[in-house]
Tab-separated table of C-alpha atoms in Angstrom:
chain	number	residue	atom	x	y	z
X	127	ARG	CA	0.000	0.000	0.000
X	128	GLY	CA	1.278	3.436	-0.907
X	129	LYS	CA	3.281	2.139	-3.881
X	130	ALA	CA	2.745	3.418	-7.409
X	131	GLY	CA	-0.066	1.845	-9.359
X	132	ALA	CA	0.443	-0.819	-11.988
X	133	GLY	CA	2.326	0.364	-14.996
X	134	GLY	CA	3.474	3.532	-13.215
X	135	GLU	CA	0.233	5.323	-14.099
X	136	GLY	CA	-0.037	7.018	-10.719
X	137	PRO	CA	-0.212	6.461	-6.990
X	138	GLU	CA	-2.445	3.736	-5.600
X	139	LYS	CA	-5.739	5.083	-4.300
X	140	ARG	CA	-6.573	4.664	-0.611
X	141	MET	CA	-9.914	5.328	1.037
X	142	HIS	CA	-10.129	7.841	3.876
X	143	GLN	CA	-13.439	9.131	5.258
X	144	GLY	CA	-15.091	7.772	2.131
X	145	VAL	CA	-12.734	9.707	-0.149
X	146	ALA	CA	-10.032	8.248	-2.373
X	147	LEU	CA	-6.569	9.596	-1.572
X	148	PRO	CA	-4.497	11.180	-2.926
X	149	LEU	CA	-6.936	13.735	-4.282
X	150	ASP	CA	-6.935	14.234	-8.029
X	151	VAL	CA	-5.787	17.400	-9.750
X	152	GLY	CA	-8.869	19.425	-10.644
X	153	THR	CA	-10.792	18.458	-7.502
X	154	ARG	CA	-12.855	21.285	-6.018
X	155	LEU	CA	-13.471	21.520	-2.270
X	156	LEU	CA	-13.256	23.879	0.699
X	157	CYS	CA	-9.893	24.837	2.162
X	158	GLN	CA	-9.079	26.661	5.380
X	159	TRP	CA	-7.283	29.945	4.789
X	160	ARG	CA	-5.149	31.954	7.207
X	161	ASP	CA	-8.149	33.729	8.705
X	162	GLY	CA	-9.564	30.387	9.853
X	163	LYS	CA	-12.451	30.500	7.366
X	164	TYR	CA	-13.070	28.029	4.566
X	165	TYR	CA	-13.083	29.013	0.880
X	166	MET	CA	-13.696	27.054	-2.305
X	167	VAL	CA	-10.486	26.025	-4.077
X	168	LYS	CA	-9.376	23.987	-7.037
X	169	ILE	CA	-6.404	21.637	-6.754
X	170	ILE	CA	-3.887	22.680	-9.401
X	171	GLU	CA	-1.029	20.304	-8.589
X	172	ARG	CA	0.031	17.731	-6.029
X	173	ARG	CA	3.354	16.413	-4.822
X	174	LYS	CA	4.721	14.043	-2.215
X	175	LYS	CA	5.785	15.603	1.027
X	176	ALA	CA	9.521	15.884	1.443
X	177	ARG	CA	10.667	12.990	3.622
X	178	GLU	CA	13.907	11.102	4.049
X	179	ASP	CA	12.157	7.846	3.193
X	180	ASP	CA	8.674	7.994	1.705
X	181	ASP	CA	8.262	4.229	2.021
X	182	ASP	CA	8.350	4.520	5.816
X	183	LEU	CA	5.316	6.798	5.905
X	184	PHE	CA	2.762	4.010	5.875
X	185	ASP	CA	4.597	2.070	8.549
X	186	PHE	CA	3.186	4.538	11.093
X	187	ALA	CA	-0.291	3.005	10.882
X	188	ALA	CA	1.054	-0.523	11.461
X	189	ASP	CA	3.195	0.667	14.362
X	190	ASP	CA	0.194	2.400	15.929
X	191	LYS	CA	-1.871	-0.747	15.573
X	192	ALA	CA	0.816	-2.902	17.212
X	193	ALA	CA	1.248	-0.384	20.015
X	194	GLY	CA	-2.497	-0.407	20.621
X	195	GLU	CA	-2.586	-4.196	20.844
X	196	ASP	CA	0.374	-4.241	23.283
X	197	LYS	CA	-1.309	-1.623	25.434
X	198	LYS	CA	-4.501	-3.645	25.498
X	199	LYS	CA	-2.657	-6.801	26.572
X	200	ALA	CA	-0.737	-4.920	29.280
X	201	ALA	CA	-3.976	-3.583	30.708
X	202	GLY	CA	-5.265	-7.130	31.115
X	203	GLY	CA	-8.292	-6.471	29.026
X	204	LYS	CA	-9.518	-3.627	31.306
X	205	ALA	CA	-10.250	-1.469	28.312
X	206	GLY	CA	-12.381	-4.168	26.732
X	207	ASP	CA	-15.931	-4.053	27.910
X	208	GLY	CA	-16.523	-5.487	24.495
X	209	ALA	CA	-14.850	-5.813	21.141
X	210	GLY	CA	-16.084	-2.388	20.108
X	211	SER	CA	-13.365	-0.459	21.930
X	212	GLY	CA	-10.629	-2.538	20.410
X	213	ASP	CA	-12.145	-2.173	16.970
X	214	GLY	CA	-12.278	1.611	17.409
X	215	ASP	CA	-8.592	1.709	18.326
X	216	ALA	CA	-7.807	-0.450	15.347
X	217	GLU	CA	-9.762	1.847	13.024
X	218	MET	CA	-7.868	4.884	14.285
X	219	ALA	CA	-4.588	3.014	13.982
X	220	LEU	CA	-5.368	1.953	10.439
X	221	GLU	CA	-6.338	5.493	9.408
X	222	VAL	CA	-4.360	6.184	6.289
X	223	VAL	CA	-1.812	8.981	6.449
X	224	ASP	CA	-1.807	11.056	3.251
X	225	ASP	CA	1.755	11.709	2.159
X	226	TYR	CA	0.765	14.351	-0.409
X	227	GLU	CA	0.386	18.096	-0.273
X	228	TYR	CA	-1.730	20.059	-2.710
X	229	TYR	CA	-1.305	23.334	-4.580
X	230	VAL	CA	-4.673	25.101	-4.461
X	231	ASP	CA	-6.136	28.067	-6.306
X	232	TYR	CA	-8.743	30.065	-4.347
X	233	ASP	CA	-11.831	30.999	-6.370
X	234	LYS	CA	-12.284	34.414	-4.733
X	235	PHE	CA	-8.647	35.430	-4.360
X	236	ASN	CA	-6.015	36.619	-6.781
X	237	ARG	CA	-3.602	33.981	-8.021
X	238	ARG	CA	-0.918	35.466	-5.790
X	239	MET	CA	-2.701	33.737	-2.879
X	240	ASP	CA	-2.235	30.234	-4.331
X	241	GLU	CA	-0.307	27.974	-1.969
X	242	TRP	CA	0.687	24.446	-0.967
X	243	VAL	CA	-1.533	22.974	1.767
X	244	SER	CA	-1.694	19.682	3.621
X	245	LEU	CA	-4.719	17.421	3.859
X	246	SER	CA	-5.527	18.709	7.351
X	247	ARG	CA	-6.606	22.078	5.881
X	248	LEU	CA	-8.983	20.535	3.348
X	249	ASP	CA	-12.627	19.744	4.084
X	250	LEU	CA	-13.105	16.373	2.419
X	251	LYS	CA	-16.852	16.436	3.028
X	252	SER	CA	-17.168	19.439	0.730
X	253	ILE	CA	-15.793	17.721	-2.385
X	254	ARG	CA	-18.132	18.456	-5.256
X	255	GLY	CA	-19.600	15.707	-7.370
X	256	LYS	CA	-18.052	14.922	-10.729
X	257	GLU	CA	-20.987	16.373	-12.663
X	258	GLU	CA	-20.819	19.635	-10.717
X	259	GLN	CA	-17.045	19.824	-11.185
X	260	ALA	CA	-17.427	19.245	-14.927
X	261	ALA	CA	-20.036	22.008	-15.182
X	262	LYS	CA	-17.786	24.348	-13.222
X	263	GLY	CA	-14.872	23.461	-15.478
X	264	LYS	CA	-16.837	24.278	-18.631
X	265	LYS	CA	-17.814	27.612	-17.158
X	266	GLY	CA	-14.183	28.336	-16.282
X	267	ASP	CA	-13.024	27.424	-19.795
X	268	LYS	CA	-14.873	30.461	-21.112
X	269	LYS	CA	-12.580	32.798	-19.206
X	270	VAL	CA	-9.892	34.549	-21.208
X	271	GLY	CA	-6.512	32.979	-20.693
X	272	GLY	CA	-7.665	29.826	-18.911
X	273	ARG	CA	-7.189	29.731	-15.172
X	274	GLY	CA	-5.412	33.081	-14.941
X	275	GLY	CA	-6.421	36.048	-12.830
X	276	GLN	CA	-9.543	36.887	-14.863
X	277	LYS	CA	-12.026	35.228	-12.544
X	278	ARG	CA	-11.050	37.568	-9.738
X	279	ARG	CA	-12.115	40.810	-11.397
X	280	SER	CA	-14.972	41.247	-8.974
X	281	HIS	CA	-12.446	42.334	-6.343
X	282	GLY	CA	-11.536	45.917	-7.151
X	283	GLY	CA	-13.077	45.935	-10.619
X	284	HIS	CA	-9.752	45.703	-12.463
X	285	ASP	CA	-7.961	42.959	-14.318
X	286	ALA	CA	-5.715	40.941	-12.071
X	287	HIS	CA	-2.614	41.185	-14.264
X	288	LEU	CA	0.288	43.032	-12.781
X	289	ILE	CA	2.468	45.497	-14.588
X	290	ASP	CA	5.404	43.541	-15.897
X	291	PRO	CA	8.996	44.051	-14.842
X	292	LEU	CA	11.234	45.679	-17.369
X	293	ALA	CA	11.926	43.585	-20.428
X	294	MET	CA	8.791	41.558	-19.667
X	295	LYS	CA	6.923	42.735	-22.741
X	296	HIS	CA	3.220	42.470	-23.357
X	297	GLY	CA	0.691	43.196	-26.082
X	298	HIS	CA	-1.330	46.357	-26.429
X	299	GLY	CA	-4.466	45.085	-28.124
X	300	ALA	CA	-7.956	45.800	-26.857
X	301	GLY	CA	-9.524	43.135	-24.721
X	302	ASN	CA	-12.868	42.378	-23.170
X	303	GLY	CA	-12.444	44.343	-19.973
X	304	PRO	CA	-15.308	46.011	-18.115
X	305	HIS	CA	-14.314	49.428	-19.476
X	306	ASN	CA	-14.365	48.460	-23.158
X	307	SER	CA	-17.252	50.739	-24.094
X	308	ASN	CA	-16.458	54.425	-24.250
X	309	PRO	CA	-19.265	56.815	-25.254
X	310	ILE	CA	-16.834	59.442	-26.447
X	311	GLY	CA	-14.777	57.077	-28.536
X	312	HIS	CA	-11.376	57.508	-26.896
X	313	GLU	CA	-9.241	54.687	-25.628
X	314	ASP	CA	-9.883	54.184	-21.954
X	315	PRO	CA	-6.577	53.831	-20.090
X	316	ALA	CA	-8.369	51.511	-17.705
X	317	HIS	CA	-8.659	49.074	-20.575
X	318	HIS	CA	-6.240	46.286	-19.724
X	319	GLY	CA	-5.363	43.381	-21.956
X	320	GLU	CA	-4.583	39.866	-20.922
X	321	GLY	CA	-0.926	40.679	-21.402
X	322	HIS	CA	-0.188	37.910	-23.925
X	323	GLU	CA	-1.904	39.102	-27.084
X	324	GLU	CA	1.238	38.208	-29.053
X	325	PHE	CA	0.859	34.541	-28.023
X	326	SER	CA	-1.078	31.961	-29.996
X	327	GLU	CA	-3.719	30.031	-28.079
X	328	HIS	CA	-1.488	26.966	-27.909
X	329	ALA	CA	1.513	28.989	-26.729
X	330	LEU	CA	-0.629	30.696	-24.109
X	331	GLN	CA	-1.827	27.337	-22.773
X	332	GLU	CA	1.776	26.149	-22.551
X	333	HIS	CA	2.713	29.315	-20.684
X	334	GLU	CA	-0.184	28.861	-18.249
X	335	GLU	CA	0.823	25.256	-17.624
X	336	PHE	CA	4.480	26.160	-17.128
X	337	THR	CA	3.827	29.009	-14.666
X	338	LYS	CA	0.790	27.687	-12.775
X	339	VAL	CA	2.798	26.782	-9.662
X	340	LYS	CA	5.217	29.229	-8.076
X	341	ASN	CA	8.636	27.674	-7.754
X	342	ILE	CA	10.034	29.862	-4.952
X	343	HIS	CA	8.008	30.110	-1.747
X	344	SER	CA	9.783	32.999	-0.038
X	345	ILE	CA	12.783	35.299	-0.321
X	346	GLU	CA	14.997	37.255	2.028
X	347	LEU	CA	15.977	40.755	0.914
X	348	GLY	CA	17.938	42.834	3.392
X	349	LYS	CA	16.230	42.566	6.777
X	350	TYR	CA	12.884	41.514	5.291
X	351	GLU	CA	11.412	38.121	4.545
X	352	MET	CA	8.691	38.070	1.891
X	353	GLU	CA	6.384	35.389	0.572
X	354	THR	CA	6.406	35.302	-3.210
X	355	TRP	CA	3.312	35.646	-5.379
X	356	TYR	CA	4.085	34.063	-8.744
X	357	PHE	CA	6.424	31.887	-10.777
X	358	SER	CA	9.777	33.243	-11.928
X	359	PRO	CA	11.989	31.393	-14.447
X	360	PHE	CA	15.164	31.080	-12.395
X	361	PRO	CA	17.921	28.772	-13.692
X	362	LYS	CA	17.261	25.053	-13.261
X	363	GLU	CA	19.613	24.664	-10.303
X	364	TYR	CA	17.187	26.762	-8.228
X	365	ASN	CA	14.068	24.699	-9.024
X	366	ASN	CA	13.978	22.856	-5.705
X	367	CYS	CA	14.859	25.881	-3.592
X	368	SER	CA	11.883	26.962	-1.481
X	369	ARG	CA	13.641	30.068	-0.139
X	370	MET	CA	16.173	32.305	-1.870
X	371	TYR	CA	18.468	34.979	-0.509
X	372	PHE	CA	19.068	38.243	-2.374
X	373	CYS	CA	21.774	40.827	-1.891
X	374	GLU	CA	19.949	44.135	-1.604
X	375	PHE	CA	22.758	46.096	-3.266
X	376	ASP	CA	23.301	44.128	-6.490
X	377	PHE	CA	20.340	41.656	-6.376
X	378	ALA	CA	22.620	38.628	-6.685
X	379	PHE	CA	20.686	35.572	-5.473
X	380	PHE	CA	21.738	32.464	-3.565
X	381	LYS	CA	20.359	29.194	-2.256
X	382	THR	CA	21.660	29.481	1.299
X	383	LYS	CA	22.192	32.183	3.880
X	384	ARG	CA	25.857	31.240	4.184
X	385	GLN	CA	26.426	31.872	0.477
X	386	LEU	CA	24.802	35.293	0.833
X	387	GLN	CA	26.951	36.131	3.847
X	388	ARG	CA	30.129	35.220	1.945
X	389	HIS	CA	28.993	37.434	-0.914
X	390	MET	CA	28.113	40.333	1.397
X	391	SER	CA	31.589	40.224	2.936
X	392	LYS	CA	32.965	41.113	-0.504
X	393	VAL	CA	30.444	43.832	-1.383
X	394	LYS	CA	31.963	47.310	-1.193
X	395	MET	CA	29.330	49.442	-2.968
X	396	LEU	CA	26.371	49.818	-0.589
X	397	HIS	CA	23.971	51.287	-3.147
X	398	PRO	CA	22.696	50.392	-6.625
X	399	PRO	CA	25.068	51.026	-9.528
X	400	GLY	CA	24.424	54.043	-11.711
X	401	ASP	CA	23.898	57.725	-10.985
X	402	GLU	CA	22.097	59.145	-7.951
X	403	ILE	CA	19.755	61.750	-9.446
X	404	TYR	CA	17.557	62.675	-6.479
X	405	ARG	CA	17.688	62.765	-2.672
X	406	SER	CA	15.361	64.312	-0.119
X	407	THR	CA	14.209	63.818	3.481
X	408	TYR	CA	10.518	63.355	4.238
X	409	LYS	CA	8.308	63.058	7.263
X	410	THR	CA	6.768	59.625	7.686
X	411	ARG	CA	3.181	59.029	8.736
X	412	THR	CA	4.436	58.347	12.252
X	413	GLY	CA	6.310	61.647	12.399
X	414	GLY	CA	9.818	60.317	11.875
X	415	ASP	CA	12.291	61.313	9.188
X	416	VAL	CA	13.179	59.132	6.227
X	417	THR	CA	15.702	59.960	3.521
X	418	LEU	CA	14.868	58.709	0.038
X	419	CYS	CA	16.948	58.736	-3.123
X	420	PHE	CA	16.654	57.640	-6.753
X	421	PHE	CA	19.361	55.918	-8.779
X	422	GLU	CA	19.223	55.843	-12.575
X	423	VAL	CA	20.658	52.589	-13.933
X	424	ASP	CA	21.325	52.015	-17.631
X	425	GLY	CA	20.376	48.478	-18.641
X	426	LYS	CA	23.147	48.413	-21.227
X	427	LYS	CA	25.882	49.357	-18.752
X	428	GLU	CA	24.636	47.254	-15.791
X	429	LYS	CA	23.142	44.232	-17.534
X	430	ILE	CA	23.628	41.657	-14.750
X	431	PHE	CA	22.156	43.955	-12.103
X	432	CYS	CA	19.079	44.646	-14.238
X	433	GLN	CA	18.560	40.995	-15.168
X	434	ASN	CA	18.758	39.997	-11.491
X	435	LEU	CA	16.193	42.691	-10.703
X	436	CYS	CA	13.878	41.249	-13.364
X	437	TYR	CA	14.190	37.768	-11.844
X	438	LEU	CA	13.245	39.205	-8.466
X	439	ALA	CA	10.401	41.332	-9.824
X	440	LYS	CA	8.841	38.414	-11.700
X	441	LEU	CA	8.184	36.719	-8.344
X	442	PHE	CA	5.573	39.421	-7.709
X	443	LEU	CA	4.243	39.844	-11.267
X	444	ASP	CA	1.858	37.621	-13.199
X	445	HIS	CA	1.150	36.822	-16.856
X	446	LYS	CA	4.429	38.088	-18.229
X	447	THR	CA	7.235	36.569	-20.246
X	448	LEU	CA	10.783	37.311	-19.132
X	449	PHE	CA	13.220	38.504	-21.759
X	450	TYR	CA	16.869	39.123	-21.044
X	451	ASP	CA	17.613	42.066	-23.333
X	452	VAL	CA	17.572	45.020	-20.951
X	453	ASP	CA	19.832	47.253	-23.075
X	454	LEU	CA	16.964	49.437	-24.299
X	455	PHE	CA	15.697	50.402	-20.848
X	456	LEU	CA	16.502	52.678	-17.948
X	457	PHE	CA	15.801	51.550	-14.390
X	458	TYR	CA	14.989	54.000	-11.599
X	459	ILE	CA	15.606	52.458	-8.168
X	460	LEU	CA	13.984	54.072	-5.117
X	461	CYS	CA	16.016	53.580	-1.920
X	462	GLU	CA	15.720	54.346	1.769
X	463	VAL	CA	18.991	55.762	3.088
X	464	ASP	CA	20.545	55.100	6.493
X	465	GLU	CA	24.026	54.690	7.957
X	466	ARG	CA	24.288	51.177	6.483
X	467	GLY	CA	23.696	52.256	2.895
X	468	CYS	CA	20.894	52.715	0.353
X	469	HIS	CA	18.237	50.004	0.624
X	470	PRO	CA	15.994	49.446	-2.444
X	471	VAL	CA	12.255	49.566	-1.739
X	472	GLY	CA	10.901	49.600	-5.304
X	473	TYR	CA	11.619	50.637	-8.862
X	474	PHE	CA	10.170	51.573	-12.205
X	475	SER	CA	11.621	51.314	-15.669
X	476	LYS	CA	11.099	52.991	-19.015
X	477	GLU	CA	12.260	52.623	-22.579
X	478	LYS	CA	15.005	54.963	-23.650
X	479	GLN	CA	13.053	55.730	-26.809
X	480	SER	CA	9.341	54.929	-26.845
X	481	GLU	CA	7.471	55.393	-30.108
X	482	GLU	CA	4.128	55.105	-28.272
X	483	GLY	CA	4.990	57.830	-25.767
X	484	TYR	CA	5.220	55.527	-22.744
X	485	ASN	CA	6.977	57.044	-19.746
X	486	LEU	CA	6.885	53.839	-17.688
X	487	ALA	CA	7.264	50.187	-18.683
X	488	CYS	CA	7.116	48.533	-15.277
X	489	ILE	CA	6.525	49.551	-11.680
X	490	LEU	CA	6.960	47.454	-8.567
X	491	MET	CA	6.984	48.157	-4.856
X	492	PHE	CA	8.388	45.315	-2.804
X	493	PRO	CA	5.664	43.908	-0.517
X	494	SER	CA	7.662	44.851	2.586
X	495	HIS	CA	7.334	48.541	1.664
X	496	GLN	CA	3.816	48.779	0.304
X	497	ARG	CA	1.184	51.099	1.775
X	498	LYS	CA	3.797	53.768	2.516
X	499	GLY	CA	2.971	56.064	-0.385
X	500	TYR	CA	6.080	55.027	-2.309
X	501	GLY	CA	4.058	53.772	-5.272
X	502	LYS	CA	2.645	57.232	-5.968
X	503	LEU	CA	6.112	58.693	-5.546
X	504	LEU	CA	7.387	56.395	-8.303
X	505	ILE	CA	4.506	57.400	-10.573
X	506	SER	CA	5.012	61.083	-9.811
X	507	PHE	CA	8.733	60.792	-10.559
X	508	SER	CA	8.004	59.233	-13.956
X	509	TYR	CA	5.855	62.253	-14.863
X	510	GLU	CA	8.496	64.678	-13.609
X	511	LEU	CA	10.925	63.042	-16.030
X	512	SER	CA	8.358	63.555	-18.792
X	513	LYS	CA	8.168	67.243	-17.897
X	514	LYS	CA	11.954	67.479	-18.156
X	515	GLU	CA	11.675	66.014	-21.649
X	516	ASN	CA	8.779	68.395	-22.541
X	517	LYS	CA	6.563	65.427	-23.339
X	518	MET	CA	3.274	63.944	-22.204
X	519	GLY	CA	3.488	60.407	-20.919
X	520	THR	CA	1.393	57.391	-20.083
X	521	PRO	CA	2.189	53.970	-18.577
X	522	GLU	CA	2.636	50.967	-20.813
X	523	ARG	CA	-0.433	48.733	-21.030
X	524	PRO	CA	-1.867	46.505	-19.692
X	525	LEU	CA	-2.209	47.994	-16.248
X	526	SER	CA	-2.478	45.616	-13.320
X	527	ASP	CA	-5.075	45.538	-10.574
X	528	LEU	CA	-2.650	47.162	-8.137
X	529	GLY	CA	-1.116	49.406	-10.780
X	530	ALA	CA	-4.507	50.635	-11.998
X	531	VAL	CA	-5.595	51.581	-8.483
X	532	SER	CA	-2.384	53.541	-7.933
X	533	TYR	CA	-2.591	55.334	-11.268
X	534	TYR	CA	-6.259	56.298	-10.909
X	535	SER	CA	-5.564	57.662	-7.465
X	536	TYR	CA	-2.580	59.672	-8.712
X	537	TRP	CA	-4.390	60.997	-11.789
X	538	THR	CA	-7.458	62.006	-9.777
X	539	TYR	CA	-5.473	63.811	-7.082
X	540	THR	CA	-3.204	65.590	-9.578
X	541	ILE	CA	-5.973	66.737	-11.927
X	542	LEU	CA	-8.314	67.897	-9.148
X	543	ASN	CA	-5.446	69.814	-7.571
X	544	VAL	CA	-4.875	71.615	-10.895
X	545	LEU	CA	-8.580	72.502	-11.134
X	546	LYS	CA	-8.527	73.767	-7.563
X	547	THR	CA	-5.506	76.038	-7.997
X	548	TYR	CA	-6.107	77.210	-11.594
X	549	LYS	CA	-6.644	80.970	-11.580
X	550	HIS	CA	-8.404	81.491	-14.922
X	551	ASP	CA	-12.114	81.142	-15.632
X	552	SER	CA	-11.888	78.152	-17.943
X	553	ILE	CA	-9.468	75.344	-18.632
X	554	SER	CA	-9.253	72.800	-21.411
X	555	VAL	CA	-8.195	69.171	-21.407
X	556	MET	CA	-5.094	70.198	-23.319
X	557	ASP	CA	-4.242	72.755	-20.627
X	558	ILE	CA	-4.476	70.078	-17.925
X	559	ALA	CA	-2.346	67.714	-19.996
X	560	GLU	CA	0.353	70.335	-20.522
X	561	ILE	CA	0.457	71.270	-16.827
X	562	THR	CA	0.582	67.697	-15.513
X	563	ALA	CA	2.306	65.862	-18.434
X	564	ILE	CA	-0.570	63.348	-18.245
X	565	ARG	CA	-1.742	62.203	-21.677
X	566	GLN	CA	-5.062	63.704	-22.852
X	567	GLN	CA	-6.847	60.339	-23.015
X	568	ASP	CA	-5.893	59.674	-19.398
X	569	VAL	CA	-7.166	63.117	-18.365
X	570	ILE	CA	-10.498	62.518	-20.108
X	571	SER	CA	-10.884	59.046	-18.616
X	572	THR	CA	-10.142	60.324	-15.119
X	573	LEU	CA	-12.642	63.181	-15.419
X	574	GLN	CA	-15.252	60.708	-16.649
X	575	ARG	CA	-14.692	58.483	-13.640
X	576	VAL	CA	-15.391	61.377	-11.245
X	577	ASN	CA	-18.335	62.666	-13.363
X	578	MET	CA	-16.687	65.998	-14.116
X	579	ILE	CA	-16.850	65.967	-17.896
X	580	GLN	CA	-19.809	66.243	-20.264
X	581	TYR	CA	-20.295	65.165	-23.838
X	582	VAL	CA	-21.586	68.148	-25.803
X	583	VAL	CA	-23.275	67.799	-29.192
X	584	VAL	CA	-21.730	70.347	-31.543
X	585	PRO	CA	-24.025	72.329	-33.895
X	586	LEU	CA	-24.018	71.271	-37.513
X	587	PHE	CA	-22.115	74.331	-38.743
X	588	LEU	CA	-19.273	73.429	-36.330
X	589	ARG	CA	-19.332	69.750	-37.205
X	590	HIS	CA	-15.706	69.868	-38.370
X	591	LEU	CA	-14.769	70.236	-34.695
X	592	SER	CA	-16.640	66.942	-34.089
X	593	LEU	CA	-16.401	66.885	-30.307
X	594	SER	CA	-16.263	69.309	-27.422
X	595	TYR	CA	-15.673	68.850	-23.726
X	596	SER	CA	-16.836	71.067	-20.896
X	597	LEU	CA	-15.972	70.860	-17.225
């Protein structure tokens, strides 16, 4: 018992509480999450638990049974008012131990919440019947991109596809997002694609299959430990490494803490490579002082640093393909400064020359530094660079769920602040765009979202103007 089935087709099935174990991939049932509540999940993958000797796992039941019999004999039959008690002990002793753990995808959560769980967290009584599972599967097949983040749009109202790290390119085609219809006819910047429009359906399915399970469970960066969100295509020698260790100054990565410590003893430059282009001291929300600085890193000059950063960023970004040509991009690293050096907290990147007018290709705040306002600082800095270049900018599409929320918040605050402080009687969309460096389509979309723009029908004799906007 516990050996592989005949012909090597799979593990032998064992009954437990009326359920055949191990559970099959695709099974739907309730799983206990960290808040103690149960949520519906789908099993995406399964694997044997890491043990020194898997064959010894099922010896536990036999040992328990023997121990129970010895205990019964030693007690002189005192525990046996009848055979029932002995039979109950035997049933508990013979209870099959499941030596598998399961990778589950929560129906109501973003894919970043997927995780490996043991059988103890699964409610076997909630397993859905085969017919119900098949019906659910057919319904899920209609979602764009298979089992990706699409089914979670109800949370926040935005596509669950994160902005890709630099050199993780994506398509720009229109999709079937909730903001597809636009009464004025302009592209809505909220309109996110799936992020793989350049892939064929077969290639997309292969990508989904390859990245469905995250390969690294957690990382250590500086003094912070972070759980990862998604798959990242590290070299093969790191496939079985559940935790990785990153140097916060050059993003070199290692399997063990000792390797990182040896590397750190040789590191002399305690800040990112490149040019420091900004530094200022701010007041934190708690009243303390924090010094922040930006480093501009050329992907062509610091290729290894930028590629390592892309590996790290992909752990927190979904539905993207990692390319290794970073020569055409600039990276802007935001750091907190103290007596021990400059510690990266996030970054954004942009193409050196963008034909589409993009001023940002990727943005990422490390989870350990989110909800500090740094995301808006990164966005604001990208627009300040656009002002220096006397251009209007917009982020590369598709936006992510988190990226879209940050951008809408920034656009709304910036545009309303302009309207509040503008001293003339009237202002046009073009005026707002020139003051803020925000692209006109983004200005219009933002004003629509806050119901501050009207569509005005132009008289026939002015039809050549076609459209007019009034605030």
